[in-house]
XYZ file of C-alpha atoms in Angstrom:
393
model
C -32.720 -37.142 53.991
C -35.808 -38.487 55.668
C -37.919 -35.511 54.241
C -36.467 -36.240 50.688
C -37.203 -39.971 50.978
C -40.776 -39.282 52.202
C -41.302 -36.933 49.284
C -40.108 -39.581 46.819
C -42.212 -42.146 48.491
C -45.351 -39.930 48.480
C -44.738 -38.968 44.759
C -44.419 -42.638 43.795
C -47.603 -43.508 45.693
C -49.519 -40.833 44.111
C -48.136 -41.824 40.682
C -49.368 -45.452 41.400
C -52.765 -44.140 42.435
C -52.839 -42.006 39.263
C -52.149 -45.050 37.083
C -54.851 -46.963 38.847
C -57.289 -44.127 38.398
C -56.498 -43.782 34.696
C -56.855 -47.464 34.251
C -60.299 -47.495 36.077
C -61.432 -44.564 33.990
C -60.315 -46.265 30.768
C -62.191 -49.438 31.797
C -65.391 -47.407 32.528
C -65.067 -45.760 29.095
C -65.972 -48.992 27.307
C -69.803 -49.486 26.816
C -70.560 -53.141 26.967
C -73.526 -54.371 25.014
C -74.770 -57.873 25.850
C -76.536 -60.134 23.328
C -78.441 -62.985 24.831
C -79.393 -65.206 21.866
C -80.104 -68.909 21.006
C -76.961 -70.022 19.201
C -77.642 -73.788 19.811
C -80.681 -75.849 19.928
C -83.814 -76.033 17.579
C -83.734 -72.255 17.189
C -79.990 -71.824 16.921
C -80.102 -70.308 13.347
C -82.244 -67.485 14.574
C -79.648 -66.327 17.090
C -76.814 -66.793 14.626
C -78.519 -64.513 12.027
C -79.050 -61.874 14.890
C -75.414 -61.940 15.961
C -74.172 -61.793 12.459
C -76.309 -58.680 11.758
C -75.017 -56.965 14.952
C -71.525 -57.763 14.164
C -71.797 -56.461 10.596
C -72.986 -53.060 12.004
C -69.923 -52.761 14.154
C -67.689 -53.774 11.272
C -69.200 -51.096 9.093
C -69.555 -48.315 11.619
C -66.624 -48.910 13.953
C -66.575 -49.629 17.647
C -66.357 -46.080 18.984
C -69.268 -43.809 19.730
C -68.829 -40.370 21.320
C -65.364 -41.277 22.340
C -66.323 -44.459 24.011
C -65.460 -48.016 22.889
C -68.362 -50.365 22.252
C -67.775 -53.978 23.477
C -70.120 -56.632 22.122
C -70.486 -59.619 24.423
C -72.447 -62.570 23.050
C -74.006 -65.330 25.175
C -75.853 -68.444 24.162
C -79.121 -69.213 26.066
C -79.804 -72.301 23.969
C -83.475 -71.054 23.630
C -84.017 -71.855 27.397
C -85.641 -68.972 29.403
C -83.898 -70.020 32.727
C -80.583 -69.717 30.925
C -81.437 -66.264 29.810
C -82.301 -65.076 33.336
C -79.017 -66.463 34.593
C -76.938 -65.002 31.775
C -78.616 -61.659 31.909
C -78.034 -61.398 35.591
C -74.309 -62.354 35.073
C -73.865 -59.765 32.316
C -75.494 -56.896 34.356
C -73.957 -57.702 37.718
C -70.646 -59.201 36.946
C -69.779 -57.921 33.393
C -71.211 -54.498 34.073
C -73.151 -54.608 30.639
C -74.904 -51.298 30.120
C -77.303 -52.410 27.337
C -78.890 -55.670 26.389
C -80.146 -57.107 23.092
C -83.032 -59.493 23.522
C -83.862 -62.696 21.639
C -86.829 -65.092 21.749
C -90.154 -64.231 23.244
C -90.156 -66.596 26.229
C -86.678 -65.552 26.996
C -87.173 -61.836 27.001
C -90.233 -62.292 29.103
C -88.157 -64.276 31.597
C -85.646 -61.403 31.984
C -88.227 -58.603 32.195
C -88.304 -58.478 36.042
C -84.473 -58.225 36.119
C -84.500 -55.488 33.462
C -87.057 -53.504 35.474
C -85.049 -53.841 38.660
C -81.672 -52.914 37.021
C -83.368 -50.300 34.710
C -81.231 -51.595 31.735
C -82.163 -50.439 28.358
C -82.899 -53.612 26.374
C -83.398 -53.616 22.506
C -85.656 -56.491 21.298
C -84.003 -57.698 18.152
C -85.875 -61.044 17.556
C -89.184 -61.389 19.548
C -92.246 -60.420 17.590
C -94.934 -61.035 20.302
C -96.896 -57.775 20.900
C -97.113 -58.130 24.727
C -93.350 -58.167 25.330
C -92.882 -54.428 25.294
C -95.695 -54.112 27.812
C -93.676 -56.070 30.341
C -90.892 -53.475 30.702
C -90.577 -49.856 30.113
C -86.974 -50.511 29.244
C -87.836 -52.714 26.246
C -87.632 -51.063 22.729
C -88.256 -53.231 19.660
C -86.451 -53.225 16.334
C -87.705 -56.440 15.082
C -91.461 -56.644 14.231
C -94.744 -57.860 15.655
C -96.606 -60.921 14.260
C -99.672 -58.803 14.263
C -98.176 -56.299 11.744
C -97.569 -59.013 9.227
C -100.662 -61.212 10.039
C -103.185 -58.373 9.782
C -101.831 -57.013 6.437
C -101.827 -60.521 4.982
C -105.322 -61.330 6.047
C -106.732 -58.287 4.434
C -104.756 -58.795 1.260
C -105.829 -62.503 1.031
C -109.525 -61.686 1.542
C -109.500 -59.154 -1.240
C -107.500 -61.387 -3.651
C -109.716 -64.514 -3.740
C -109.253 -66.276 -0.563
C -112.550 -67.380 1.052
C -111.895 -70.579 3.060
C -108.523 -70.698 5.140
C -107.151 -73.505 7.258
C -104.368 -72.412 9.588
C -101.224 -74.414 10.703
C -99.186 -72.650 13.468
C -96.424 -73.541 15.924
C -97.769 -74.036 19.362
C -96.064 -71.171 21.268
C -96.809 -67.521 21.963
C -95.780 -66.209 18.522
C -97.735 -68.801 16.821
C -100.871 -68.038 18.864
C -100.550 -64.298 18.138
C -99.946 -64.651 14.420
C -102.741 -67.178 13.868
C -105.080 -65.334 16.093
C -104.692 -61.947 14.435
C -104.922 -63.546 10.967
C -108.090 -65.442 11.829
C -109.843 -62.374 13.418
C -108.815 -60.020 10.662
C -109.776 -62.447 7.897
C -113.176 -63.095 9.412
C -113.822 -59.399 9.718
C -112.979 -59.172 5.959
C -115.630 -61.711 5.178
C -113.523 -64.947 5.069
C -113.998 -68.288 6.828
C -111.397 -70.003 8.923
C -112.134 -73.776 8.524
C -109.765 -74.970 11.241
C -106.730 -74.011 13.250
C -104.102 -76.829 13.800
C -101.306 -76.337 16.418
C -97.976 -77.970 15.750
C -95.441 -78.805 18.546
C -92.419 -76.320 18.460
C -89.758 -78.980 19.125
C -89.001 -81.531 16.459
C -92.111 -81.001 14.517
C -93.540 -83.451 11.923
C -95.708 -81.312 9.699
C -96.847 -84.220 7.476
C -100.081 -85.256 9.433
C -101.100 -81.641 9.931
C -100.683 -80.972 6.211
C -102.729 -83.963 5.418
C -105.460 -82.771 7.680
C -105.401 -79.390 6.207
C -105.699 -80.872 2.682
C -108.655 -82.940 3.852
C -110.474 -79.832 5.161
C -110.647 -78.485 1.463
C -109.619 -74.859 1.994
C -108.703 -72.665 -0.883
C -105.882 -71.150 1.172
C -103.409 -72.465 3.841
C -102.061 -69.930 6.292
C -98.783 -71.207 7.936
C -96.819 -69.811 10.745
C -93.533 -71.600 11.759
C -90.220 -70.228 12.922
C -87.830 -69.355 10.162
C -85.541 -72.283 11.005
C -88.278 -74.784 10.263
C -89.575 -73.346 7.049
C -87.451 -75.623 4.765
C -88.835 -78.871 6.434
C -92.431 -77.564 6.009
C -91.840 -76.664 2.358
C -90.449 -80.151 1.751
C -93.468 -81.980 3.340
C -95.872 -79.583 1.631
C -94.559 -80.925 -1.722
C -94.331 -84.585 -0.452
C -98.063 -84.452 0.570
C -98.939 -83.145 -2.920
C -100.380 -79.817 -1.628
C -98.453 -77.956 -4.280
C -100.671 -79.617 -6.861
C -103.997 -79.398 -5.003
C -104.711 -75.906 -5.986
C -104.537 -74.709 -2.325
C -102.678 -71.352 -2.106
C -100.024 -71.173 0.434
C -99.627 -67.912 2.445
C -97.930 -66.810 5.622
C -95.583 -64.301 7.270
C -92.093 -63.884 5.949
C -90.844 -66.836 8.079
C -92.050 -69.435 5.765
C -90.029 -67.965 2.892
C -86.947 -67.180 5.076
C -84.090 -65.918 2.933
C -81.512 -68.145 4.529
C -83.446 -71.295 3.584
C -85.193 -70.214 0.310
C -82.216 -71.088 -1.997
C -82.476 -74.693 -0.894
C -86.188 -75.038 -1.146
C -88.174 -76.769 -4.033
C -89.481 -74.779 -6.915
C -92.898 -75.856 -5.536
C -92.464 -72.705 -3.337
C -92.890 -70.586 -6.475
C -96.131 -68.540 -6.171
C -96.179 -68.642 -2.286
C -97.346 -65.301 -0.973
C -96.034 -63.846 2.186
C -96.274 -60.645 4.214
C -92.973 -59.449 5.586
C -90.843 -56.418 6.300
C -87.574 -57.575 4.774
C -86.391 -59.496 1.851
C -82.972 -59.723 0.099
C -84.828 -58.748 -2.944
C -85.924 -55.425 -1.527
C -84.959 -53.007 -4.320
C -82.901 -50.270 -2.674
C -79.213 -49.419 -2.994
C -78.758 -49.594 0.794
C -80.196 -53.134 0.822
C -78.082 -54.366 -2.104
C -74.879 -53.158 -0.209
C -76.189 -54.797 2.925
C -76.631 -58.088 1.183
C -73.260 -58.015 -0.445
C -71.519 -57.100 2.820
C -73.410 -59.727 4.872
C -72.677 -62.501 2.385
C -69.059 -61.628 2.253
C -68.771 -61.767 6.068
C -70.771 -64.952 6.454
C -69.589 -67.514 3.879
C -72.172 -66.413 1.288
C -75.126 -67.058 3.512
C -77.990 -64.678 2.733
C -79.096 -62.287 5.377
C -82.720 -62.680 6.608
C -85.193 -60.513 8.359
C -83.755 -61.472 11.883
C -80.233 -60.226 10.809
C -81.607 -56.763 9.680
C -83.608 -56.594 13.128
C -80.244 -56.784 14.904
C -78.421 -54.652 12.525
C -81.051 -51.965 13.041
C -80.888 -52.729 16.816
C -77.315 -51.725 16.886
C -78.060 -48.593 14.928
C -80.537 -47.643 17.486
C -78.110 -48.172 20.274
C -75.456 -46.115 18.582
C -77.732 -43.157 17.795
C -79.279 -43.233 21.278
C -75.737 -43.016 22.782
C -74.947 -40.086 20.525
C -78.078 -38.325 21.852
C -77.302 -38.940 25.421
C -73.598 -38.001 24.991
C -72.544 -41.501 26.050
C -74.681 -41.720 29.110
C -76.036 -45.301 29.564
C -78.729 -44.846 32.109
C -81.673 -46.855 30.976
C -84.198 -44.009 31.264
C -81.996 -41.651 29.381
C -81.338 -44.146 26.575
C -84.981 -45.330 26.239
C -86.067 -41.548 26.037
C -83.527 -40.877 23.370
C -84.717 -43.957 21.423
C -88.405 -42.927 21.389
C -89.410 -41.313 18.132
C -86.163 -41.938 16.325
C -86.432 -42.620 12.595
C -83.933 -43.751 9.958
C -83.482 -45.436 6.613
C -82.833 -49.325 6.974
C -81.948 -52.016 4.465
C -85.615 -52.890 4.880
C -86.867 -49.418 4.109
C -87.941 -46.467 6.335
C -88.450 -47.260 10.054
C -89.093 -45.429 13.316
C -89.765 -46.010 16.948
C -93.309 -45.233 18.098
C -92.693 -42.851 21.029
C -96.004 -44.100 22.856
C -95.377 -47.893 22.545
C -91.577 -48.229 21.898
C -92.568 -50.493 18.961
C -90.995 -50.329 15.509
C -93.173 -48.742 12.725
C -92.273 -50.070 9.358
C -93.432 -51.033 5.802
C -94.991 -54.398 5.364
C -94.547 -55.843 1.981
C -96.630 -58.453 0.204
C -94.204 -60.685 -1.673
C -94.398 -63.614 -4.022
C -91.723 -66.316 -4.275
C -90.378 -66.125 -7.830
C -87.215 -67.602 -9.572
C -84.841 -64.890 -10.689
C -81.430 -65.727 -12.350
C -81.902 -69.311 -11.168
C -82.547 -68.557 -7.590
C -85.646 -68.209 -5.441
C -86.506 -64.786 -3.968
C -89.460 -63.144 -2.249
C -90.206 -60.397 -4.763
C -92.283 -57.378 -3.488
C -95.833 -56.966 -5.058
C -97.354 -54.322 -2.838
C -96.276 -52.081 0.032
C -98.255 -51.070 3.103
C -96.477 -48.060 4.603
C -95.606 -47.196 8.094
C -97.575 -50.048 9.793
C -97.896 -49.796 13.570
C -98.539 -52.835 15.907
C -102.304 -53.218 15.371
C -102.735 -54.897 18.781
C -101.692 -51.777 20.520
C -103.574 -49.471 18.176
C -106.707 -51.518 18.910
C -106.122 -51.293 22.736
C -105.903 -47.470 22.732
């Protein structure tokens, strides 16, 4: 009897251990992807577009890759770098997140030491500052670099009638890079930069800067502001009468942001921008993307940030397929290098040397089509690499 009782007890104990083991394996099977984005604060709209793009990719492609469930964990850093550090550490240590999606420039720079220590593959889905990918070998970018857009636009402007340019840019790293690259490229092409005006990032009032720019009598005004501030700038541009001054307004795609463009004044018509994505991009893939995004997000247009995160999730999925589901940072980054695919923005690839996205940059003009404003493509510059890294080779 004692032997039979012991055998029953042992069998029950082993069965219990088996259940625990199976449960632990099942828990390990889920691959957690953490998005650390600004969802509140002055740049909250930026993070919301990124999260919406990432979620749309999951909705369209399912949450299983090579037999493992993908779990998306979203955290709000409120645009504060210290918050990003704390949240990233919690996600990696406590939540056991395997892959991160990075947001704003100061915030991804703040988490770089933690990423290097933990060797966590991190896809940069928002930041466009060139130096970011140099801060960690585990950073891979699917967004853009400001230099890609600014260099293309400067050369285009110089060959299309612009001779004297005044620059207005937000006073933070992305603004410095965009305005600096535009100024140096424009000068090399024979143009003159009259003045560079720096605007505070938080709660900006563009009116006095626009007035000063008007008084400097340029033929062209180059503006860089975050996408979420573009509508305010456009309103004050009209209020100051610059739309009737003959001064051409140019800038990166941020100033004709697709989310804000429908609510902007018709004075934006004729504005020329350089960007990598517009809802007006003429491809079947993009038309389907726009339809699906608007359906999932209360008819809000997707913008360039949304497609950066959408492509970021594509890169993560395909890298996981290449590694057979392995999530070690070195293996994932190696799998991401050199990858190419067709995106709603057009053909893209990851430069195997720099881990930067290589993509088309389009010159676009704001036009009214069927009663709404769109950035309509005029010219295409194919497979543009980050010029700052090309120059430093």
